[in-house]
Coordinates of C-alpha atoms in Angstrom, one line a residue:
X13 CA 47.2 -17.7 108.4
X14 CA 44.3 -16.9 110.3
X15 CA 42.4 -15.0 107.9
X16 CA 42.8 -17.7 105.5
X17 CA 41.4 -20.2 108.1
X18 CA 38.7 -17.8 108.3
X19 CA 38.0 -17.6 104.9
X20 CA 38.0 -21.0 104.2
X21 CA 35.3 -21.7 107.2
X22 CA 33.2 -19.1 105.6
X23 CA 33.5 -20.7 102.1
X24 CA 32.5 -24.1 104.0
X25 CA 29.4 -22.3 105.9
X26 CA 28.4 -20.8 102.6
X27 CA 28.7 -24.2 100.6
X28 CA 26.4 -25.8 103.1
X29 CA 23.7 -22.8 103.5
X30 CA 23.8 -23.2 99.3
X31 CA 23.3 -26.8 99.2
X32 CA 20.6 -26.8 101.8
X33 CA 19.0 -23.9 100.0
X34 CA 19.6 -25.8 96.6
X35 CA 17.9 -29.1 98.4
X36 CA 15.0 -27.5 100.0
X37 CA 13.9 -25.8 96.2
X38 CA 14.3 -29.7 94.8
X39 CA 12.2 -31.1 97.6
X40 CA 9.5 -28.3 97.0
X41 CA 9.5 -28.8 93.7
X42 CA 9.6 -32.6 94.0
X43 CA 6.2 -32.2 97.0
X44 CA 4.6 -29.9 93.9
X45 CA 4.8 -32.5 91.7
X46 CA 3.5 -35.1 93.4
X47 CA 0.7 -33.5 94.9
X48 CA -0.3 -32.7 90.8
X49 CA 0.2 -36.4 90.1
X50 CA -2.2 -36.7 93.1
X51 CA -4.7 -34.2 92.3
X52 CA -5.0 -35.9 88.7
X53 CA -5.4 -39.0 90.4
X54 CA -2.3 -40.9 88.9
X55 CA -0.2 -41.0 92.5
X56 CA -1.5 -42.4 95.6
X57 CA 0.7 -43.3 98.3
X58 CA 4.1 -42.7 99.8
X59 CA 7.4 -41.3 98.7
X60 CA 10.6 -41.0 99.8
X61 CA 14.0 -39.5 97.9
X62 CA 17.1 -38.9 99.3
X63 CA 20.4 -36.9 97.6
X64 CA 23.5 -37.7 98.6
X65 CA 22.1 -39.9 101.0
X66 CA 20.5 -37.7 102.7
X67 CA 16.2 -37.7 102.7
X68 CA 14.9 -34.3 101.4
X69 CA 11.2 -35.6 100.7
X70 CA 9.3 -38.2 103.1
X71 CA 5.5 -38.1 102.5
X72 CA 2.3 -39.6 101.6
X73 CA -0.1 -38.8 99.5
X74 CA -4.1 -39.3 99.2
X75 CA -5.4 -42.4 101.5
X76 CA -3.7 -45.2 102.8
X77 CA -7.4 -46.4 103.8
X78 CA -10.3 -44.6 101.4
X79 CA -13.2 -46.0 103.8
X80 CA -11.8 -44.6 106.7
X81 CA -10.3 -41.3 104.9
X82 CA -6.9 -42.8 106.5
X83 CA -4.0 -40.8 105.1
X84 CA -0.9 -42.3 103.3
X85 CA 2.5 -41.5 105.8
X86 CA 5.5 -42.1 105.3
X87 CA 5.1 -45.0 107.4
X88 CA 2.3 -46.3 105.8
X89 CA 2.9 -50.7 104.7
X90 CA 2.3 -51.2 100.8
X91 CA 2.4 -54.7 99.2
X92 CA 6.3 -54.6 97.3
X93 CA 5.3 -56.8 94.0
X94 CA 8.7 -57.4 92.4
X95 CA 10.6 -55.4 94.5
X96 CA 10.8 -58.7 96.9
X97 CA 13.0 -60.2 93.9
X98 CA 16.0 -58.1 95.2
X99 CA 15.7 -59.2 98.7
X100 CA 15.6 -63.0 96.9
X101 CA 18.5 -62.4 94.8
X102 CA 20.8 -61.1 97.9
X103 CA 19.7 -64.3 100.0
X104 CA 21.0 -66.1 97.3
X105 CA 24.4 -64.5 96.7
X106 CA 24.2 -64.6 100.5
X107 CA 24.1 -68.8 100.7
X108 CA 26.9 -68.6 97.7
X109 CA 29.3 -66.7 99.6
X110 CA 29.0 -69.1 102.6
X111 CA 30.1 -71.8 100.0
X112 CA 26.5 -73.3 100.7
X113 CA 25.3 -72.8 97.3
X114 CA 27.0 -72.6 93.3
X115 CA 25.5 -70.4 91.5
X116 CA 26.6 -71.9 88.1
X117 CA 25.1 -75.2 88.6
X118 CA 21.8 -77.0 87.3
X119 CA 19.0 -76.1 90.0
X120 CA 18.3 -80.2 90.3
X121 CA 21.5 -80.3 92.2
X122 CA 19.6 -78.4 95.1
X123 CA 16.3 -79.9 93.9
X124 CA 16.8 -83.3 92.7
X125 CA 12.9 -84.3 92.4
X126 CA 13.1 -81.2 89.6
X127 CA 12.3 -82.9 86.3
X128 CA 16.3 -83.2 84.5
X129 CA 14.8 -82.9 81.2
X130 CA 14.4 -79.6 81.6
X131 CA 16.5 -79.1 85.1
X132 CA 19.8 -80.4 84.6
X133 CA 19.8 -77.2 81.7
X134 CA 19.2 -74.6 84.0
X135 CA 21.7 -73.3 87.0
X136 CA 20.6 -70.3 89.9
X137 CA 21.9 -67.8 87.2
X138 CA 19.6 -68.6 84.7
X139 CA 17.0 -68.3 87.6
X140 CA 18.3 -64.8 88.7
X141 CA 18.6 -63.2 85.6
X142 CA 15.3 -64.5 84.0
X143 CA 17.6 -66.3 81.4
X144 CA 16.1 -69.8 82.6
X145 CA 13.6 -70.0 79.8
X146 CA 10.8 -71.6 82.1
X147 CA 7.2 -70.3 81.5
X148 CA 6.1 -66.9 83.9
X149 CA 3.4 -68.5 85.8
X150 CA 1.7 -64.9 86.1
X151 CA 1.2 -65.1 82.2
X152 CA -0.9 -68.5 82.2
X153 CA -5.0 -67.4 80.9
X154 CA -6.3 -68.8 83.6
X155 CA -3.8 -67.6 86.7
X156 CA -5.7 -64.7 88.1
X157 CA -9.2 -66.0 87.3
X158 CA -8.7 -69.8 88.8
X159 CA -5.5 -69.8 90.6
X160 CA -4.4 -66.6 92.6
X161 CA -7.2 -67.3 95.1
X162 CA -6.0 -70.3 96.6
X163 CA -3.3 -71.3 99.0
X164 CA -0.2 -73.6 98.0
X165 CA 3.1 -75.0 99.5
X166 CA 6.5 -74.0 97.5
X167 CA 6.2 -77.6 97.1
X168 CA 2.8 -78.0 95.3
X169 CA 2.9 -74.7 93.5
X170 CA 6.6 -76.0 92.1
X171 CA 4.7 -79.1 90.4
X172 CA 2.2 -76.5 88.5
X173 CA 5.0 -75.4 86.1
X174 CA 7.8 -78.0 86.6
X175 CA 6.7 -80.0 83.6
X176 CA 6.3 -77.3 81.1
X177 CA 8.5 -76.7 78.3
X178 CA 10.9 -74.3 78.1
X179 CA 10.5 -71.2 76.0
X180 CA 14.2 -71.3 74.8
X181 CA 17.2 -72.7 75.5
X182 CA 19.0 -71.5 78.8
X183 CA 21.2 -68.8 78.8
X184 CA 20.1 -67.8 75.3
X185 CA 17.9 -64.7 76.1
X186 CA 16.2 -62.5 78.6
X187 CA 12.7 -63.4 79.5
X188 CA 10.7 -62.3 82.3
X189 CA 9.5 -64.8 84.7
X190 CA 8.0 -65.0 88.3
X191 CA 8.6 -68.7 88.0
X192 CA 12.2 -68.5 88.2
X193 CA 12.3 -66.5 91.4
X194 CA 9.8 -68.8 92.7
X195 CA 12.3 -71.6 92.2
X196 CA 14.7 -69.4 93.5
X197 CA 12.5 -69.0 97.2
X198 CA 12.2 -72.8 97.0
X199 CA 15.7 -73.7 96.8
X200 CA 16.6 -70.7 99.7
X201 CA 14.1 -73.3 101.7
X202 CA 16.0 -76.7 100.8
X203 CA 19.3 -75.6 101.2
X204 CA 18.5 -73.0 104.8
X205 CA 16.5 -75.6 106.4
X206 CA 14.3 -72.6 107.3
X207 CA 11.1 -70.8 105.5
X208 CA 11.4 -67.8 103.3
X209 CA 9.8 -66.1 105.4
X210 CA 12.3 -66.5 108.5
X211 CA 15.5 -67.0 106.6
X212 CA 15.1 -63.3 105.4
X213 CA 14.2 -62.0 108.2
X214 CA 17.2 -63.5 109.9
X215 CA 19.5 -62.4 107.0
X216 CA 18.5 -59.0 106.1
X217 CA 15.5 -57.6 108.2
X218 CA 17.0 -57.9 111.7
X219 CA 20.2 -57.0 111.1
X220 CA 19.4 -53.8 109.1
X221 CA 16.4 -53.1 111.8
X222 CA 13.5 -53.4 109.2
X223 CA 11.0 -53.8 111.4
X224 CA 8.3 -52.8 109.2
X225 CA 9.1 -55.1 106.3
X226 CA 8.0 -58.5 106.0
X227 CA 6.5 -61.6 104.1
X228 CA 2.5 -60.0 103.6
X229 CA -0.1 -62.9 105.3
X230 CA -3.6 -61.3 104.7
X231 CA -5.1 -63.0 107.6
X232 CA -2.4 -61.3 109.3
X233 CA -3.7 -57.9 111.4
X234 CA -0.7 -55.9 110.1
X235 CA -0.6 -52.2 111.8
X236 CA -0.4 -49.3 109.1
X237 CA -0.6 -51.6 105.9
X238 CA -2.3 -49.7 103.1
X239 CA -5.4 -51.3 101.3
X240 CA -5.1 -52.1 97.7
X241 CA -7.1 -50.5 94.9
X242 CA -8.1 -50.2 91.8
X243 CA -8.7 -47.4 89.3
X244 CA -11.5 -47.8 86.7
X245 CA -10.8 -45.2 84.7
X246 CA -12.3 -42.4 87.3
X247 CA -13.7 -44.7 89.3
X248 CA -11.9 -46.8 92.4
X249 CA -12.7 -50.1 93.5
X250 CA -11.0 -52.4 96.0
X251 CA -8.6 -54.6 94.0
X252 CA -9.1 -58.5 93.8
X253 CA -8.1 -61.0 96.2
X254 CA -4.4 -62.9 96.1
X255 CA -3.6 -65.6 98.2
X256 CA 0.1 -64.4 99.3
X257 CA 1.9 -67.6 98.9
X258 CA 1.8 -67.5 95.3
X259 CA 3.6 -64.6 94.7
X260 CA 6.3 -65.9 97.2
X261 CA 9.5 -65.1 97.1
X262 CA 9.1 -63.3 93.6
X263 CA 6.7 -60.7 95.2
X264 CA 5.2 -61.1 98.6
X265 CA 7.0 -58.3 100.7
X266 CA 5.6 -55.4 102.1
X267 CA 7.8 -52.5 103.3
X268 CA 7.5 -48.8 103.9
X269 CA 9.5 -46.2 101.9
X270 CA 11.4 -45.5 105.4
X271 CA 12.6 -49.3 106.0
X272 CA 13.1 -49.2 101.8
X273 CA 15.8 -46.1 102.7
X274 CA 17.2 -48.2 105.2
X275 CA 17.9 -51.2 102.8
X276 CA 19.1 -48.5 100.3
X277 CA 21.8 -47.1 102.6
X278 CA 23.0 -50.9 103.8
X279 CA 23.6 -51.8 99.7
X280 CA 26.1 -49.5 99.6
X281 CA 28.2 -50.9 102.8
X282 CA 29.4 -54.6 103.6
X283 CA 26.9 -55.3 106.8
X284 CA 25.0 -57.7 104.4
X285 CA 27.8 -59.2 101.7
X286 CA 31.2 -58.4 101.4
X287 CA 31.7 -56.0 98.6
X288 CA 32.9 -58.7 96.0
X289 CA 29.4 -60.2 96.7
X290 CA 27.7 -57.3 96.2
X291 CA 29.0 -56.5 93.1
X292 CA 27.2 -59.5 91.6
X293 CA 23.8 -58.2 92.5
X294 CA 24.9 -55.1 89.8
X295 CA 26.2 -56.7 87.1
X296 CA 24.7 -56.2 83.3
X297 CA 24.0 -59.5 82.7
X298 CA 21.8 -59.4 80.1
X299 CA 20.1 -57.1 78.0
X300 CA 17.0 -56.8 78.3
X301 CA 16.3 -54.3 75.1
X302 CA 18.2 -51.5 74.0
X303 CA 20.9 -50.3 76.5
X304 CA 19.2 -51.9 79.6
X305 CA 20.2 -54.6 81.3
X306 CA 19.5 -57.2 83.8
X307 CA 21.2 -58.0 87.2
X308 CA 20.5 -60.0 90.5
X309 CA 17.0 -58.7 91.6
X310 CA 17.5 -55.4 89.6
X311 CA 17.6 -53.6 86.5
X312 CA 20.4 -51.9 85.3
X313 CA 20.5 -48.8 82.7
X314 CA 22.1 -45.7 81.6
X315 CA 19.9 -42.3 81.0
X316 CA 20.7 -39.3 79.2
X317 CA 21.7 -36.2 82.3
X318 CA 21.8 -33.0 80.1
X319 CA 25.4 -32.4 78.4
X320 CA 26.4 -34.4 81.4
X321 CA 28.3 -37.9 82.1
X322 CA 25.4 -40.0 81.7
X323 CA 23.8 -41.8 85.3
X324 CA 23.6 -45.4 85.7
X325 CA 20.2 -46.2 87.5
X326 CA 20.0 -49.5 89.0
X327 CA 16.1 -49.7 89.8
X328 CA 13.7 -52.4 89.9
X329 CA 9.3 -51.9 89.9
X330 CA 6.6 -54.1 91.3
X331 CA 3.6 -54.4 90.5
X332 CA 0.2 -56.9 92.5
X333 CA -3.0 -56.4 92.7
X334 CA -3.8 -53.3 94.1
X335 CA -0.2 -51.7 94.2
X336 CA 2.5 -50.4 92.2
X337 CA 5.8 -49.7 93.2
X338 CA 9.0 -48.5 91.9
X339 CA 12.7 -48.4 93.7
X340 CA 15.2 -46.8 91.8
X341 CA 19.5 -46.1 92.5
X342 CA 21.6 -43.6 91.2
X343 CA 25.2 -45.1 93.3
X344 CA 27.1 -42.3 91.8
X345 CA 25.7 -40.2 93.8
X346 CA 23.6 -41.8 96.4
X347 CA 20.7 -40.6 95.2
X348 CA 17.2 -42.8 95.9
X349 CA 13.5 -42.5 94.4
X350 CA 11.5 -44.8 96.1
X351 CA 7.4 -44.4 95.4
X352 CA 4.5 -47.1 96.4
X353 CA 1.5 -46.6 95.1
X354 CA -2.0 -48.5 96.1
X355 CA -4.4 -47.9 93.7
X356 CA -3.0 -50.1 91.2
X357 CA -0.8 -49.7 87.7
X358 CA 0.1 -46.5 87.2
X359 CA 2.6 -44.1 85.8
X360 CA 5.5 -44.3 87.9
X361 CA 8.3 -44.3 85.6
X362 CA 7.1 -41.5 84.6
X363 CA 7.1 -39.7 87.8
X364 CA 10.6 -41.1 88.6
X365 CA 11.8 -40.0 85.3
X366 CA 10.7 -35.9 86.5
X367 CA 12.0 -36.4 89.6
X368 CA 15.4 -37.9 88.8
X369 CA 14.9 -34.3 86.6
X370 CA 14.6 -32.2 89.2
X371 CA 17.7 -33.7 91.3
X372 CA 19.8 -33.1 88.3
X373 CA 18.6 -29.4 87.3
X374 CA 16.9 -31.0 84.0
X375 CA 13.8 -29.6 82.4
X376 CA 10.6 -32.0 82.9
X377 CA 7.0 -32.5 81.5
X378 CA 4.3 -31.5 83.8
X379 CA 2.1 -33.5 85.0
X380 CA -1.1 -34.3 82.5
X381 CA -4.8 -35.9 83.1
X382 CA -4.6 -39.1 81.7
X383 CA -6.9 -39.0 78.4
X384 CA -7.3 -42.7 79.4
X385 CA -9.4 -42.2 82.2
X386 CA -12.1 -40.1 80.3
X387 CA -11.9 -42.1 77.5
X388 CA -12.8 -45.0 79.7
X389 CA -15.7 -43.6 81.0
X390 CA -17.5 -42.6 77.6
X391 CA -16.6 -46.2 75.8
X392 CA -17.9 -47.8 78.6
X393 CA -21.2 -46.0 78.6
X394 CA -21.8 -44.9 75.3
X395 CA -19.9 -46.9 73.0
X396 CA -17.2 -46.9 70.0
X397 CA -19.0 -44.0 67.8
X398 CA -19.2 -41.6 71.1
X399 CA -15.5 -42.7 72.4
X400 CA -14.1 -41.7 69.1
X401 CA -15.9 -38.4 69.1
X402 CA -14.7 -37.6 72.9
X403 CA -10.9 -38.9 71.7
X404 CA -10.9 -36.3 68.7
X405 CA -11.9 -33.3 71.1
X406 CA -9.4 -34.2 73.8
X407 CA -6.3 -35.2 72.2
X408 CA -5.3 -31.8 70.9
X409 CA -6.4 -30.3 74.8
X410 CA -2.7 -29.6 76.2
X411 CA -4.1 -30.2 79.7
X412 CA -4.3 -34.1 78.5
X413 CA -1.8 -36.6 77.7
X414 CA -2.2 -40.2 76.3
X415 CA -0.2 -42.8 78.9
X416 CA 0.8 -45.4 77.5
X417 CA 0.0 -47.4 80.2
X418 CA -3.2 -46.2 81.4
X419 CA -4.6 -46.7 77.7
X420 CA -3.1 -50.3 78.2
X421 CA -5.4 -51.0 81.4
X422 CA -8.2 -48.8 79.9
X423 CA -8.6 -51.5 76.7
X424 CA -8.1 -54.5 79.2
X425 CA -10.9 -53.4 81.4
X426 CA -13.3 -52.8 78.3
X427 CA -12.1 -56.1 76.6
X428 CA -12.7 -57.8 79.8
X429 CA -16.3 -56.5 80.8
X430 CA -17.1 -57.7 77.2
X431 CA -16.2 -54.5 75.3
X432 CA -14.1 -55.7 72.4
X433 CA -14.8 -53.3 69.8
X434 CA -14.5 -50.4 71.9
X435 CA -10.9 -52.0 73.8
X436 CA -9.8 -52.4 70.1
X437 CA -10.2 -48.8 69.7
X438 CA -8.9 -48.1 72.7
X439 CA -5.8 -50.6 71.6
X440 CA -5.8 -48.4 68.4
X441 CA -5.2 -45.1 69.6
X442 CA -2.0 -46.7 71.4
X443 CA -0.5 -47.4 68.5
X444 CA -0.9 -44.5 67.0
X445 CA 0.3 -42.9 69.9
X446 CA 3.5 -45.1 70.8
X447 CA 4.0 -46.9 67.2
X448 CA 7.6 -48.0 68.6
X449 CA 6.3 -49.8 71.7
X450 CA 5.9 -54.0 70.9
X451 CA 3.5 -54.2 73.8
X452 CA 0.7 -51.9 72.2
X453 CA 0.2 -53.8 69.3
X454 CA 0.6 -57.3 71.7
X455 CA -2.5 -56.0 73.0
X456 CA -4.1 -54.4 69.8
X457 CA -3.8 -58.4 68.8
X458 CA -5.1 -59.9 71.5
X459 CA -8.3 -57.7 71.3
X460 CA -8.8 -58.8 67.6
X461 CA -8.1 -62.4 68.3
X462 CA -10.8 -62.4 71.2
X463 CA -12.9 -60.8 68.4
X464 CA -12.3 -63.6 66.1
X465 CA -10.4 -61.5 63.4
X466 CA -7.2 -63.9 63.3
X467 CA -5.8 -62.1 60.2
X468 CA -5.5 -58.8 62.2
X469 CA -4.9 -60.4 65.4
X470 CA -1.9 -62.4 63.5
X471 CA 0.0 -58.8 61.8
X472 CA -0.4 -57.4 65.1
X473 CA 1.2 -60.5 67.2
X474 CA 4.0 -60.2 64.4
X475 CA 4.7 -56.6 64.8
X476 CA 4.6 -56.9 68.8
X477 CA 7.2 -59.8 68.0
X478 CA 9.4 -58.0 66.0
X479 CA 9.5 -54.6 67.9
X480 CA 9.9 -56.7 71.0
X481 CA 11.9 -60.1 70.8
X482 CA 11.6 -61.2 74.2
X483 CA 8.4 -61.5 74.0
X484 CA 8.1 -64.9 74.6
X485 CA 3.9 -65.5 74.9
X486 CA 3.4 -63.7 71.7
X487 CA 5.6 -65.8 70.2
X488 CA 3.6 -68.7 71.7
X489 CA 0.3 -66.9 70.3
X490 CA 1.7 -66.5 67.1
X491 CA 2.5 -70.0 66.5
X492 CA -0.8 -71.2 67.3
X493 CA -3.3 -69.1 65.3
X494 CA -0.9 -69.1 62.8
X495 CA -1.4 -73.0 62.2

């Protein structure tokens, strides 16, 4: 009997000397990994994961502060973007489950000066799952050139899309939209009797100890929050000014990847919602494309894991100026991937995607120089003939890879310094690239129609449509150069 108990405490003592073993290899690899996304100056910033719960990579990465050569840490504030919506969404479910709220009702019974044209059609679920059909504020031409700048109340801000038209029908599709989540902020206000701003921090950031998470103010003196950048192909510069109220409570937070671990670890216990309340926040509620699905505040979706059970990741990304962020769940296992980035848009599914790889013993790409960022440089200063030559010398080189994303920004930034012929072929090499993807030839079209081709800028709208039916404003740009 004793030898057996022996035995078995041995088998336990090896088990645990083998994960640990197992866990530090993952984290090395993981640290590796990042540090390449860093050295090809696609990562900059913090990360944290966690397996089984447990955090086997805290770190930062490049510079928190690039004047001042301050290093990201693991402590280190970044600006959330649409991460905050999660934090909205469980207020929400919060009020419902102290009967103060219905979340199946039109949002003018919580906001009766709402227009009922349009108001009496919508409930709190449409505004949670992006289902409400009211226009994404972040998509009007001139919001980021005439509007981020300045300051607003809920109130006012409410007024600036209230009277709009719908896109479609409630509850009919999935379409993305800040506005709804702004609504969503608004009515926490009406029906708390408190701001945003304290309710959460009452509800959730107290409670869980979250002390370095908060509503962003930029006039604020915030210890340890990260400046924003942004990348210009190789080149950095500070990223544009955004008055904080405006991205509210669809994307105003700032946390670290620490305080992010803490409000991963709380979603799987009942110290926020009871565990029927939490459910909601989880739910497919509606595709969104494919397999993927929408919640409360996140996104839900399944992913292939080997000859494996496939994982269900609930994740979310954000995305303001300067930052990009990604948080992303695997419950099954209690497995976390956070990563905030600060200089700007940049490849973070993709890095999640390795690293999720890496946690499950999966093979992985490694880590490439974005073909975007040279490709940048030489359309910028040379021109279309000289791009095109760079692009056929590089795009065979195995040390470069074309990112979907980063060509995205790359024809942006040429298209608006002027550059439309080079950002079309910039655009072009997209498609060629990722002929599947609806939001490549969006923007192929939108180059052609600010170069007055309508005819090309009209087959491209159409295929972005087609490949993509929830996109909502190229529908909207269809219909009018199509008149």
């Amino acid at each position: 009997m004793k030898k057996s108990i022996k035995l078995i405490a041995l088998c336990v003592i090896l088990q645990f000397f083998t994960l640990t073993i197992f866990a530090q290899d993952k984290a090395k690899q993981i640290e590796q990994l990042l540090s390449k996304y860093n050295e090809y100056g696609q990562f900059n910033g913090s990360a944290l994961i966690a397996e089984h719960g447990k955090i086997i990579v805290q770190k930062g990465f490049g510079f928190a502060n690039m004047e001042w050569n301050i290093p990201n840490e693991p402590n280190t504030k970044f600006r959330l973007g649409s991460i905050s919506k999660q934090f909205t969404a469980l207020l929400i479910v919060k009020l419902a489950e102290e009967g103060k709220i219905k979340l199946d009702v039109p949002i003018t019974t919580y906001l009766p000066n709402y227009p009922k044209a349009t108001g009496d059609k919508i409930t709190i679920h449409n505004l949670l799952t992006h289902t409400s059909g009211i226009p994404n504020y972040t998509s009007f031409p001139n919001f980021f050139k005439d509007v981020s700048r300045n300051p607003y109340t809920p109130e006012e801000f409410v007024k600036t899309f209230e009277n709009l038209p719908l896109d479609f029908t409630p509850g009919e599709k999935y379409s993305y939209s800040n506005s709804g989540y702004f609504l969503l902020g608004y009515i926490i206000e009406k029906i708390s009797g408190k701001s945003y701003e304290q309710f959460l921090q009452e509800t959730i950031l107290t409670p869980l100890k979250m002390s370095d998470t908060g509503f962003d103010h930029s006039d604020v003196i915030l210890k340890n929050r990260a400046a924003g950048y942004e990348k210009r192909g190789k080149k950095i510069t500070n990223a544009s000014y955004i008055d904080m109220s405006l991205p509210y409570a669809a994307g105003s937070l700032y946390s670290t990847v620490q305080d992010l671990y803490l409000w991963d670890q709380a979603l799987y216990t009942t110290k926020l919602l009871s565990a029927t309340s939490m459910e909601l926040l989880f739910k497919p509620y509606i595709t969104t494309g494919g397999n993927d699905f929408y919640g409360y505040g996140w996104s839900i979706e399944e992913v292939a894991n080997g000859n494996k059970d496939k994982l269900k990741i609930i994740q979310h990304g954000g995305g303001i100026n300067g930052f990009n962020t990604i948080i992303s769940r695997i419950p099954a296992d209690k497995n976390l991937v956070v990563l905030l980035n600060n200089t700007g848009g940049t490849i973070l599914d993709e890095m999640n995607d390795a690293i999720r790889a890496i946690l499950y013993n999966q093979p992985f790409d490694q880590p490439k120089k974005s073909l975007a960022f040279e490709l940048l440089e030489v359309f910028t200063t040379n021109g279309t003939t000289a791009g095109l030559d760079s692009y056929k010398k590089l795009k065979n080189d195995p040390t470069y890879g074309i990112k979907e994303g980063d060509m995205n920004r790359a024809g942006y930034q040429l298209l608006q310094t002027g550059k439309k012929k080079e950002a079309i072929e910039i655009f072009k090499i997209n498609v060629e690239a990722f002929p599947k993807s609806g939001n490549v030839y969006d923007s192929l079209g939108e180059a052609y129609l600010a170069d007055g081709d309508k005819k090309l800028a009209i087959a491209n709208y159409s295929k972005a449509v087609e490949l993509d039916p929830t996109n909502e404003n190229g529908k909207k740009v269809l219909k009018e150069i199509s008149k």
